[in-house]
Tab-separated table of N, CA and C and ligand atoms in Angstrom:
chain	number	residue	atom	x	y	z
X	791	MET	N	0.843	-1.216	0.000
X	791	MET	CA	0.000	0.000	0.000
X	791	MET	C	0.867	1.251	0.000
X	792	LYS	N	1.937	1.179	0.763
X	792	LYS	CA	2.772	2.376	0.877
X	792	LYS	C	3.402	2.753	-0.481
X	793	TRP	N	3.892	1.736	-1.200
X	793	TRP	CA	4.539	2.030	-2.491
X	793	TRP	C	3.551	2.614	-3.492
X	794	LEU	N	2.309	2.148	-3.395
X	794	LEU	CA	1.278	2.648	-4.309
X	794	LEU	C	1.051	4.130	-4.070
X	795	LEU	N	1.005	4.492	-2.826
X	795	LEU	CA	0.787	5.886	-2.451
X	795	LEU	C	1.942	6.750	-2.969
X	796	ILE	N	3.154	6.247	-2.795
X	796	ILE	CA	4.323	6.991	-3.261
X	796	ILE	C	4.265	7.166	-4.779
X	797	MET	N	3.851	6.103	-5.482
X	797	MET	CA	3.763	6.166	-6.932
X	797	MET	C	2.731	7.207	-7.365
X	798	LEU	N	1.600	7.219	-6.689
X	798	LEU	CA	0.540	8.170	-7.031
X	798	LEU	C	1.022	9.599	-6.840
X	799	ILE	N	1.751	9.818	-5.780
X	799	ILE	CA	2.263	11.165	-5.510
X	799	ILE	C	3.249	11.551	-6.615
X	800	ALA	N	4.076	10.603	-7.020
X	800	ALA	CA	5.069	10.875	-8.053
X	800	ALA	C	4.389	11.252	-9.368
X	801	VAL	N	3.330	10.518	-9.709
X	801	VAL	CA	2.615	10.788	-10.958
X	801	VAL	C	1.977	12.170	-10.910
X	802	THR	N	1.385	12.510	-9.778
X	802	THR	CA	0.741	13.808	-9.627
X	802	THR	C	1.761	14.929	-9.753
X	803	ALA	N	2.921	14.721	-9.140
X	803	ALA	CA	3.950	15.755	-9.155
X	803	ALA	C	4.465	15.981	-10.572
X	804	ALA	N	4.550	14.903	-11.361
X	804	ALA	CA	5.069	15.024	-12.718
X	804	ALA	C	4.113	15.819	-13.607
X	805	GLY	N	2.814	15.761	-13.305
X	805	GLY	CA	1.839	16.510	-14.070
X	805	GLY	C	1.517	15.868	-15.397
X	806	ALA	N	0.497	16.420	-16.036
X	806	ALA	CA	0.070	15.870	-17.330
X	806	ALA	C	0.957	16.405	-18.442
X	807	GLU	N	1.294	15.523	-19.370
X	807	GLU	CA	2.094	15.933	-20.526
X	807	GLU	C	1.181	16.077	-21.745
X	808	ALA	N	1.724	16.646	-22.791
X	808	ALA	CA	0.975	16.779	-24.046
X	808	ALA	C	0.584	15.391	-24.552
X	809	ALA	N	-0.525	15.313	-25.276
X	809	ALA	CA	-0.997	14.029	-25.789
X	809	ALA	C	-1.425	14.178	-27.249
X	810	VAL	N	-1.337	13.072	-27.971
X	810	VAL	CA	-1.715	13.058	-29.387
X	810	VAL	C	-2.989	12.240	-29.552
X	811	GLY	N	-4.048	12.879	-30.019
X	811	GLY	CA	-5.317	12.182	-30.191
X	811	GLY	C	-5.757	12.120	-31.643
X	812	LYS	N	-6.580	11.130	-31.954
X	812	LYS	CA	-7.209	10.973	-33.274
X	812	LYS	C	-6.233	11.096	-34.445
X	813	PRO	N	-5.095	10.398	-34.416
X	813	PRO	CA	-4.181	10.515	-35.563
X	813	PRO	C	-4.779	9.862	-36.808
X	814	TRP	N	-4.677	10.536	-37.934
X	814	TRP	CA	-5.229	9.976	-39.179
X	814	TRP	C	-4.409	10.426	-40.372
X	815	SER	N	-4.574	9.705	-41.460
X	815	SER	CA	-3.865	10.019	-42.695
X	815	SER	C	-4.824	9.776	-43.856
X	816	ARG	N	-4.328	9.995	-45.054
X	816	ARG	CA	-5.154	9.788	-46.247
X	816	ARG	C	-4.510	8.739	-47.134
X	817	ALA	N	-5.347	7.915	-47.742
X	817	ALA	CA	-4.834	6.937	-48.696
X	817	ALA	C	-4.181	7.683	-49.852
X	818	THR	N	-3.070	7.152	-50.354
X	818	THR	CA	-2.412	7.780	-51.505
X	818	THR	C	-3.015	7.216	-52.794
X	819	ILE	N	-2.999	8.048	-53.818
X	819	ILE	CA	-3.521	7.597	-55.118
X	819	ILE	C	-2.479	7.849	-56.204
X	820	ASN	N	-2.586	7.098	-57.275
X	820	ASN	CA	-1.706	7.260	-58.435
X	820	ASN	C	-0.222	7.212	-58.069
X	821	GLY	N	0.114	6.350	-57.133
X	821	GLY	CA	1.525	6.167	-56.789
X	821	GLY	C	2.192	7.373	-56.144
X	822	ALA	N	1.410	8.248	-55.513
X	822	ALA	CA	1.991	9.418	-54.841
X	822	ALA	C	3.057	8.971	-53.849
X	823	GLU	N	4.172	9.713	-53.822
X	823	GLU	CA	5.268	9.318	-52.945
X	823	GLU	C	5.315	10.115	-51.649
X	824	ALA	N	4.275	10.933	-51.428
X	824	ALA	CA	4.209	11.685	-50.178
X	824	ALA	C	2.827	11.518	-49.570
X	825	GLY	N	2.773	11.575	-48.256
X	825	GLY	CA	1.506	11.487	-47.549
X	825	GLY	C	1.542	12.452	-46.379
X	826	ALA	N	0.372	12.692	-45.790
X	826	ALA	CA	0.291	13.611	-44.660
X	826	ALA	C	-0.422	12.937	-43.498
X	827	VAL	N	-0.011	13.313	-42.287
X	827	VAL	CA	-0.648	12.775	-41.079
X	827	VAL	C	-1.164	13.951	-40.254
X	828	PHE	N	-2.369	13.787	-39.731
X	828	PHE	CA	-3.019	14.833	-38.945
X	828	PHE	C	-3.397	14.274	-37.578
X	829	ALA	N	-3.646	15.154	-36.613
X	829	ALA	CA	-4.016	14.706	-35.270
X	829	ALA	C	-4.441	15.917	-34.446
X	830	VAL	N	-5.017	15.639	-33.311
X	830	VAL	CA	-5.364	16.707	-32.372
X	830	VAL	C	-4.408	16.601	-31.186
X	831	ILE	N	-3.607	17.631	-30.995
X	831	ILE	CA	-2.636	17.620	-29.899
X	831	ILE	C	-3.180	18.455	-28.750
X	832	THR	N	-3.237	17.855	-27.571
X	832	THR	CA	-3.695	18.599	-26.398
X	832	THR	C	-2.493	18.875	-25.496
X	833	GLY	N	-2.427	20.091	-25.004
X	833	GLY	CA	-1.313	20.504	-24.167
X	833	GLY	C	-1.387	19.906	-22.779
X	834	GLY	N	-0.236	19.774	-22.137
X	834	GLY	CA	-0.165	19.276	-20.769
X	834	GLY	C	-0.256	20.428	-19.785
X	835	ASP	N	0.339	20.250	-18.619
X	835	ASP	CA	0.295	21.290	-17.584
X	835	ASP	C	1.244	22.444	-17.875
X	836	ALA	N	2.192	22.203	-18.768
X	836	ALA	CA	3.165	23.244	-19.090
X	836	ALA	C	3.246	23.422	-20.600
X	837	ASP	N	3.715	24.564	-21.039
X	837	ASP	CA	3.902	24.798	-22.470
X	837	ASP	C	4.865	23.756	-23.038
X	838	ASP	N	4.603	23.341	-24.252
X	838	ASP	CA	5.463	22.347	-24.891
X	838	ASP	C	5.637	22.744	-26.350
X	839	LYS	N	6.414	21.954	-27.061
X	839	LYS	CA	6.621	22.217	-28.492
X	839	LYS	C	6.725	20.899	-29.232
X	840	LEU	N	6.032	20.802	-30.359
X	840	LEU	CA	6.222	19.651	-31.237
X	840	LEU	C	7.436	19.978	-32.093
X	841	MET	N	8.534	19.256	-31.854
X	841	MET	CA	9.806	19.587	-32.504
X	841	MET	C	10.007	18.859	-33.825
X	842	ALA	N	9.535	17.614	-33.897
X	842	ALA	CA	9.822	16.794	-35.074
X	842	ALA	C	8.882	15.612	-35.099
X	843	ALA	N	8.973	14.854	-36.157
X	843	ALA	CA	8.200	13.612	-36.263
X	843	ALA	C	9.060	12.601	-37.008
X	844	GLU	N	8.763	11.342	-36.750
X	844	GLU	CA	9.503	10.261	-37.398
X	844	GLU	C	8.518	9.195	-37.845
X	845	SER	N	8.862	8.486	-38.894
X	845	SER	CA	8.038	7.359	-39.321
X	845	SER	C	8.898	6.359	-40.067
X	846	THR	N	8.614	5.108	-39.849
X	846	THR	CA	9.331	4.062	-40.577
X	846	THR	C	8.697	3.857	-41.958
X	847	ALA	N	7.583	4.566	-42.219
X	847	ALA	CA	6.865	4.376	-43.479
X	847	ALA	C	7.438	5.215	-44.622
X	848	SER	N	8.305	6.184	-44.273
X	848	SER	CA	8.837	7.076	-45.309
X	848	SER	C	10.328	7.315	-45.097
X	849	ASN	N	10.978	7.784	-46.160
X	849	ASN	CA	12.415	8.069	-46.066
X	849	ASN	C	12.683	9.311	-45.227
X	850	PHE	N	11.783	10.307	-45.348
X	850	PHE	CA	11.919	11.538	-44.570
X	850	PHE	C	10.569	11.877	-43.966
X	851	THR	N	10.587	12.471	-42.781
X	851	THR	CA	9.354	12.877	-42.120
X	851	THR	C	9.574	14.283	-41.570
X	852	GLU	N	8.700	15.207	-41.964
X	852	GLU	CA	8.865	16.599	-41.557
X	852	GLU	C	7.574	17.154	-40.963
X	853	VAL	N	7.727	18.170	-40.113
X	853	VAL	CA	6.572	18.898	-39.587
X	853	VAL	C	6.337	20.079	-40.521
X	854	HIS	N	5.165	20.146	-41.127
X	854	HIS	CA	4.876	21.180	-42.125
X	854	HIS	C	3.779	22.134	-41.690
X	855	GLU	N	3.784	23.293	-42.333
X	855	GLU	CA	2.703	24.259	-42.174
X	855	GLU	C	2.359	24.791	-43.561
X	856	HIS	N	1.178	25.358	-43.690
X	856	HIS	CA	0.814	26.063	-44.909
X	856	HIS	C	0.965	27.545	-44.617
X	857	ALA	N	1.622	28.263	-45.493
X	857	ALA	CA	1.814	29.687	-45.274
X	857	ALA	C	1.903	30.393	-46.618
X	858	LEU	N	1.603	31.690	-46.601
X	858	LEU	CA	1.698	32.474	-47.827
X	858	LEU	C	3.164	32.719	-48.147
X	859	GLY	N	3.543	32.387	-49.377
X	859	GLY	CA	4.910	32.640	-49.805
X	859	GLY	C	5.056	34.073	-50.282
X	860	ALA	N	6.277	34.462	-50.637
X	860	ALA	CA	6.548	35.815	-51.116
X	860	ALA	C	5.746	36.101	-52.385
X	861	ASP	N	5.421	35.042	-53.124
X	861	ASP	CA	4.669	35.206	-54.370
X	861	ASP	C	3.154	35.239	-54.131
X	862	GLY	N	2.739	35.225	-52.863
X	862	GLY	CA	1.321	35.296	-52.546
X	862	GLY	C	0.595	33.977	-52.680
X	863	VAL	N	1.337	32.930	-52.967
X	863	VAL	CA	0.724	31.613	-53.123
X	863	VAL	C	0.849	30.825	-51.818
X	864	LEU	N	-0.270	30.191	-51.416
X	864	LEU	CA	-0.265	29.366	-50.215
X	864	LEU	C	0.513	28.085	-50.520
X	865	ALA	N	1.575	27.886	-49.783
X	865	ALA	CA	2.392	26.700	-50.026
X	865	ALA	C	2.786	26.079	-48.704
X	866	MET	N	3.181	24.811	-48.744
X	866	MET	CA	3.586	24.213	-47.477
X	866	MET	C	5.100	24.218	-47.355
X	867	ARG	N	5.546	24.290	-46.123
X	867	ARG	CA	6.980	24.339	-45.856
X	867	ARG	C	7.240	23.758	-44.478
X	868	GLU	N	8.481	23.430	-44.222
X	868	GLU	CA	8.841	22.846	-42.938
X	868	GLU	C	8.740	23.914	-41.850
X	869	VAL	N	8.174	23.556	-40.711
X	869	VAL	CA	8.059	24.479	-39.581
X	869	VAL	C	9.450	24.671	-38.969
X	870	GLN	N	9.829	25.910	-38.765
X	870	GLN	CA	11.115	26.195	-38.136
X	870	GLN	C	10.921	26.408	-36.637
X	871	GLY	N	11.654	25.682	-35.824
X	871	GLY	CA	11.598	25.875	-34.379
X	871	GLY	C	10.461	25.172	-33.675
X	872	GLY	N	9.711	24.367	-34.390
X	872	GLY	CA	8.647	23.579	-33.762
X	872	GLY	C	7.320	24.308	-33.671
X	873	ILE	N	6.256	23.549	-33.399
X	873	ILE	CA	4.915	24.103	-33.225
X	873	ILE	C	4.656	24.265	-31.731
X	874	ALA	N	4.319	25.471	-31.298
X	874	ALA	CA	4.038	25.718	-29.882
X	874	ALA	C	2.745	25.006	-29.476
X	875	ILE	N	2.812	24.246	-28.381
X	875	ILE	CA	1.632	23.589	-27.812
X	875	ILE	C	1.410	24.216	-26.440
X	876	PRO	N	0.484	25.191	-26.343
X	876	PRO	CA	0.283	25.879	-25.068
X	876	PRO	C	-0.260	24.937	-23.992
X	877	ALA	N	0.097	25.206	-22.738
X	877	ALA	CA	-0.426	24.420	-21.624
X	877	ALA	C	-1.950	24.416	-21.695
X	878	LYS	N	-2.538	23.233	-21.571
X	878	LYS	CA	-3.997	23.041	-21.589
X	878	LYS	C	-4.638	23.448	-22.913
X	879	GLY	N	-3.827	23.782	-23.894
X	879	GLY	CA	-4.367	24.219	-25.179
X	879	GLY	C	-4.618	23.054	-26.117
X	880	VAL	N	-5.201	23.358	-27.265
X	880	VAL	CA	-5.448	22.342	-28.283
X	880	VAL	C	-4.913	22.861	-29.615
X	881	VAL	N	-4.067	22.076	-30.259
X	881	VAL	CA	-3.554	22.443	-31.579
X	881	VAL	C	-3.906	21.319	-32.541
X	882	GLU	N	-4.667	21.670	-33.572
X	882	GLU	CA	-5.096	20.637	-34.505
X	882	GLU	C	-4.212	20.633	-35.745
X	883	LEU	N	-3.693	19.447	-36.060
X	883	LEU	CA	-3.002	19.265	-37.329
X	883	LEU	C	-4.072	18.827	-38.308
X	884	LYS	N	-4.295	19.610	-39.377
X	884	LYS	CA	-5.409	19.331	-40.287
X	884	LYS	C	-5.046	19.808	-41.684
X	885	PRO	N	-5.819	19.357	-42.691
X	885	PRO	CA	-5.543	19.778	-44.066
X	885	PRO	C	-5.498	21.298	-44.185
X	886	ARG	N	-4.577	21.799	-45.009
X	886	ARG	CA	-4.329	23.232	-45.250
X	886	ARG	C	-3.819	23.944	-44.011
X	887	SER	N	-3.286	23.190	-43.065
X	887	SER	CA	-2.736	23.789	-41.850
X	887	SER	C	-1.494	22.971	-41.465
X	888	TYR	N	-1.225	22.885	-40.190
X	888	TYR	CA	-0.104	22.055	-39.744
X	888	TYR	C	-0.351	20.592	-40.106
X	889	HIS	N	0.712	19.884	-40.472
X	889	HIS	CA	0.614	18.443	-40.719
X	889	HIS	C	1.987	17.808	-40.640
X	890	ILE	N	1.988	16.494	-40.503
X	890	ILE	CA	3.241	15.738	-40.575
X	890	ILE	C	3.351	15.245	-42.009
X	891	MET	N	4.484	15.529	-42.650
X	891	MET	CA	4.658	15.140	-44.053
X	891	MET	C	5.539	13.906	-44.134
X	892	LEU	N	4.989	12.893	-44.770
X	892	LEU	CA	5.766	11.671	-45.018
X	892	LEU	C	6.308	11.791	-46.440
X	893	ILE	N	7.609	11.881	-46.581
X	893	ILE	CA	8.220	12.109	-47.887
X	893	ILE	C	9.020	10.879	-48.305
X	894	GLY	N	8.720	10.382	-49.487
X	894	GLY	CA	9.376	9.166	-49.952
X	894	GLY	C	8.756	7.943	-49.297
X	895	LEU	N	7.473	7.774	-49.518
X	895	LEU	CA	6.765	6.625	-48.928
X	895	LEU	C	7.364	5.319	-49.439
X	896	LYS	N	7.556	4.379	-48.541
X	896	LYS	CA	8.126	3.089	-48.926
X	896	LYS	C	7.062	2.184	-49.542
X	897	ALA	N	5.804	2.481	-49.239
X	897	ALA	CA	4.679	1.721	-49.804
X	897	ALA	C	3.471	2.654	-49.826
X	898	PRO	N	2.524	2.406	-50.727
X	898	PRO	CA	1.323	3.254	-50.758
X	898	PRO	C	0.579	3.188	-49.425
X	899	LEU	N	-0.119	4.260	-49.078
X	899	LEU	CA	-0.963	4.267	-47.881
X	899	LEU	C	-2.332	3.752	-48.307
X	900	ILE	N	-2.732	2.649	-47.716
X	900	ILE	CA	-3.966	1.971	-48.107
X	900	ILE	C	-5.080	2.281	-47.109
X	901	LYS	N	-6.226	2.683	-47.654
X	901	LYS	CA	-7.379	2.995	-46.801
X	901	LYS	C	-7.701	1.807	-45.896
X	902	GLY	N	-7.909	2.093	-44.612
X	902	GLY	CA	-8.243	1.046	-43.647
X	902	GLY	C	-7.031	0.521	-42.898
X	903	ALA	N	-5.829	0.756	-43.455
X	903	ALA	CA	-4.614	0.327	-42.765
X	903	ALA	C	-4.164	1.443	-41.815
X	904	LYS	N	-3.032	1.232	-41.157
X	904	LYS	CA	-2.520	2.248	-40.236
X	904	LYS	C	-1.064	2.548	-40.566
X	905	VAL	N	-0.662	3.777	-40.294
X	905	VAL	CA	0.727	4.155	-40.544
X	905	VAL	C	1.336	4.641	-39.225
X	906	PRO	N	2.521	4.096	-38.856
X	906	PRO	CA	3.140	4.467	-37.580
X	906	PRO	C	3.857	5.815	-37.662
X	907	VAL	N	3.623	6.650	-36.662
X	907	VAL	CA	4.290	7.951	-36.599
X	907	VAL	C	4.705	8.220	-35.153
X	908	VAL	N	5.899	8.764	-34.974
X	908	VAL	CA	6.351	9.174	-33.650
X	908	VAL	C	6.383	10.700	-33.617
X	909	PHE	N	5.627	11.273	-32.703
X	909	PHE	CA	5.641	12.718	-32.486
X	909	PHE	C	6.722	12.998	-31.434
X	910	VAL	N	7.606	13.948	-31.719
X	910	VAL	CA	8.703	14.245	-30.794
X	910	VAL	C	8.485	15.633	-30.187
X	911	PHE	N	8.223	15.642	-28.879
X	911	PHE	CA	7.967	16.884	-28.161
X	911	PHE	C	9.171	17.284	-27.324
X	912	GLN	N	9.312	18.571	-27.106
X	912	GLN	CA	10.401	19.087	-26.290
X	912	GLN	C	10.296	18.579	-24.848
X	913	ARG	N	9.099	18.626	-24.274
X	913	ARG	CA	8.899	18.198	-22.886
X	913	ARG	C	8.402	16.758	-22.780
X	914	ALA	N	7.336	16.464	-23.524
X	914	ALA	CA	6.660	15.166	-23.404
X	914	ALA	C	7.476	14.025	-24.010
X	915	GLY	N	8.495	14.372	-24.795
X	915	GLY	CA	9.328	13.330	-25.388
X	915	GLY	C	8.673	12.685	-26.594
X	916	ARG	N	8.974	11.413	-26.793
X	916	ARG	CA	8.502	10.712	-27.986
X	916	ARG	C	7.163	10.028	-27.726
X	917	ILE	N	6.175	10.322	-28.560
X	917	ILE	CA	4.871	9.682	-28.438
X	917	ILE	C	4.585	8.968	-29.755
X	918	ALA	N	4.526	7.638	-29.677
X	918	ALA	CA	4.287	6.828	-30.871
X	918	ALA	C	2.799	6.576	-31.050
X	919	VAL	N	2.302	6.800	-32.258
X	919	VAL	CA	0.894	6.536	-32.551
X	919	VAL	C	0.784	5.772	-33.866
X	920	GLU	N	-0.411	5.243	-34.124
X	920	GLU	CA	-0.717	4.604	-35.390
X	920	GLU	C	-1.847	5.412	-36.007
X	921	ALA	N	-1.554	6.081	-37.100
X	921	ALA	CA	-2.565	6.915	-37.750
X	921	ALA	C	-3.429	6.067	-38.669
X	922	GLU	N	-4.732	6.196	-38.500
X	922	GLU	CA	-5.659	5.444	-39.333
X	922	GLU	C	-5.699	6.078	-40.725
X	923	ILE	N	-5.620	5.257	-41.752
X	923	ILE	CA	-5.622	5.783	-43.119
X	923	ILE	C	-7.057	5.830	-43.647
X	924	LEU	N	-7.505	7.055	-43.921
X	924	LEU	CA	-8.876	7.278	-44.375
X	924	LEU	C	-8.916	7.487	-45.884
X	925	ASP	N	-10.053	7.934	-46.356
X	925	ASP	CA	-10.272	8.220	-47.769
X	925	ASP	C	-9.241	9.247	-48.286
X	926	PRO	N	-8.862	9.182	-49.566
X	926	PRO	CA	-7.893	10.155	-50.097
X	926	PRO	C	-8.359	11.606	-49.972
X	927	TRP	N	-9.680	11.807	-49.910
X	927	TRP	CA	-10.199	13.191	-49.875
X	927	TRP	C	-10.734	13.548	-48.489
X	928	ALA	N	-10.448	12.753	-47.502
X	928	ALA	CA	-10.948	13.044	-46.149
X	928	ALA	C	-10.428	14.413	-45.695
X	929	MET	N	-11.287	15.152	-45.024
X	929	MET	CA	-10.890	16.464	-44.505
X	929	MET	C	-10.799	16.475	-42.978
X	930	SER	N	-11.260	15.399	-42.338
X	930	SER	CA	-11.147	15.320	-40.880
X	930	SER	C	-11.142	13.858	-40.461
X	931	ALA	N	-10.841	13.618	-39.182
X	931	ALA	CA	-10.773	12.259	-38.658
X	931	ALA	C	-12.121	11.566	-38.731
X	932	ASP	N	-13.197	12.356	-38.916
X	932	ASP	CA	-14.535	11.768	-38.937
X	932	ASP	C	-15.015	11.449	-40.357
X	933	ASP	N	-14.227	11.822	-41.375
X	933	ASP	CA	-14.571	11.510	-42.767
X	933	ASP	C	-14.194	10.078	-43.085
X	934	ARG	N	-15.170	9.241	-43.401
X	934	ARG	CA	-14.857	7.865	-43.717
X	934	ARG	C	-15.493	7.420	-45.016
Y	1986	LIG	CU1	3.496	19.104	-46.316
């Protein structure tokens, strides 16, 4: 009983860390060699940052954002310095916004299958998830 109490106190003291919910991706079509992964990230008790992502499904994995380029065209690019995850906040990775880019897919993403992704946070560390692969035109985790 005593050790349990000590463990509970330790967990409480450590506080809640950022979490990755509802990870999803889109099936690739026509042999596309890139894919995107989306999710809802909820902040922990302290500010955090999503620094990077990794996946065994692609040769390169980057954290991307959509932003207006100098030419006025909305384009995606790698996020510099990570995505801020405010304490208790919610940051959604979604189409036309932040996303994890899988570059150089080793195999097509098939609807109904799952793709492994590791989210790397400054505080929360590495969080491994399996993103569900939805329709190629899905716009949210609820599109099936
Ligand atoms: Cu991208």
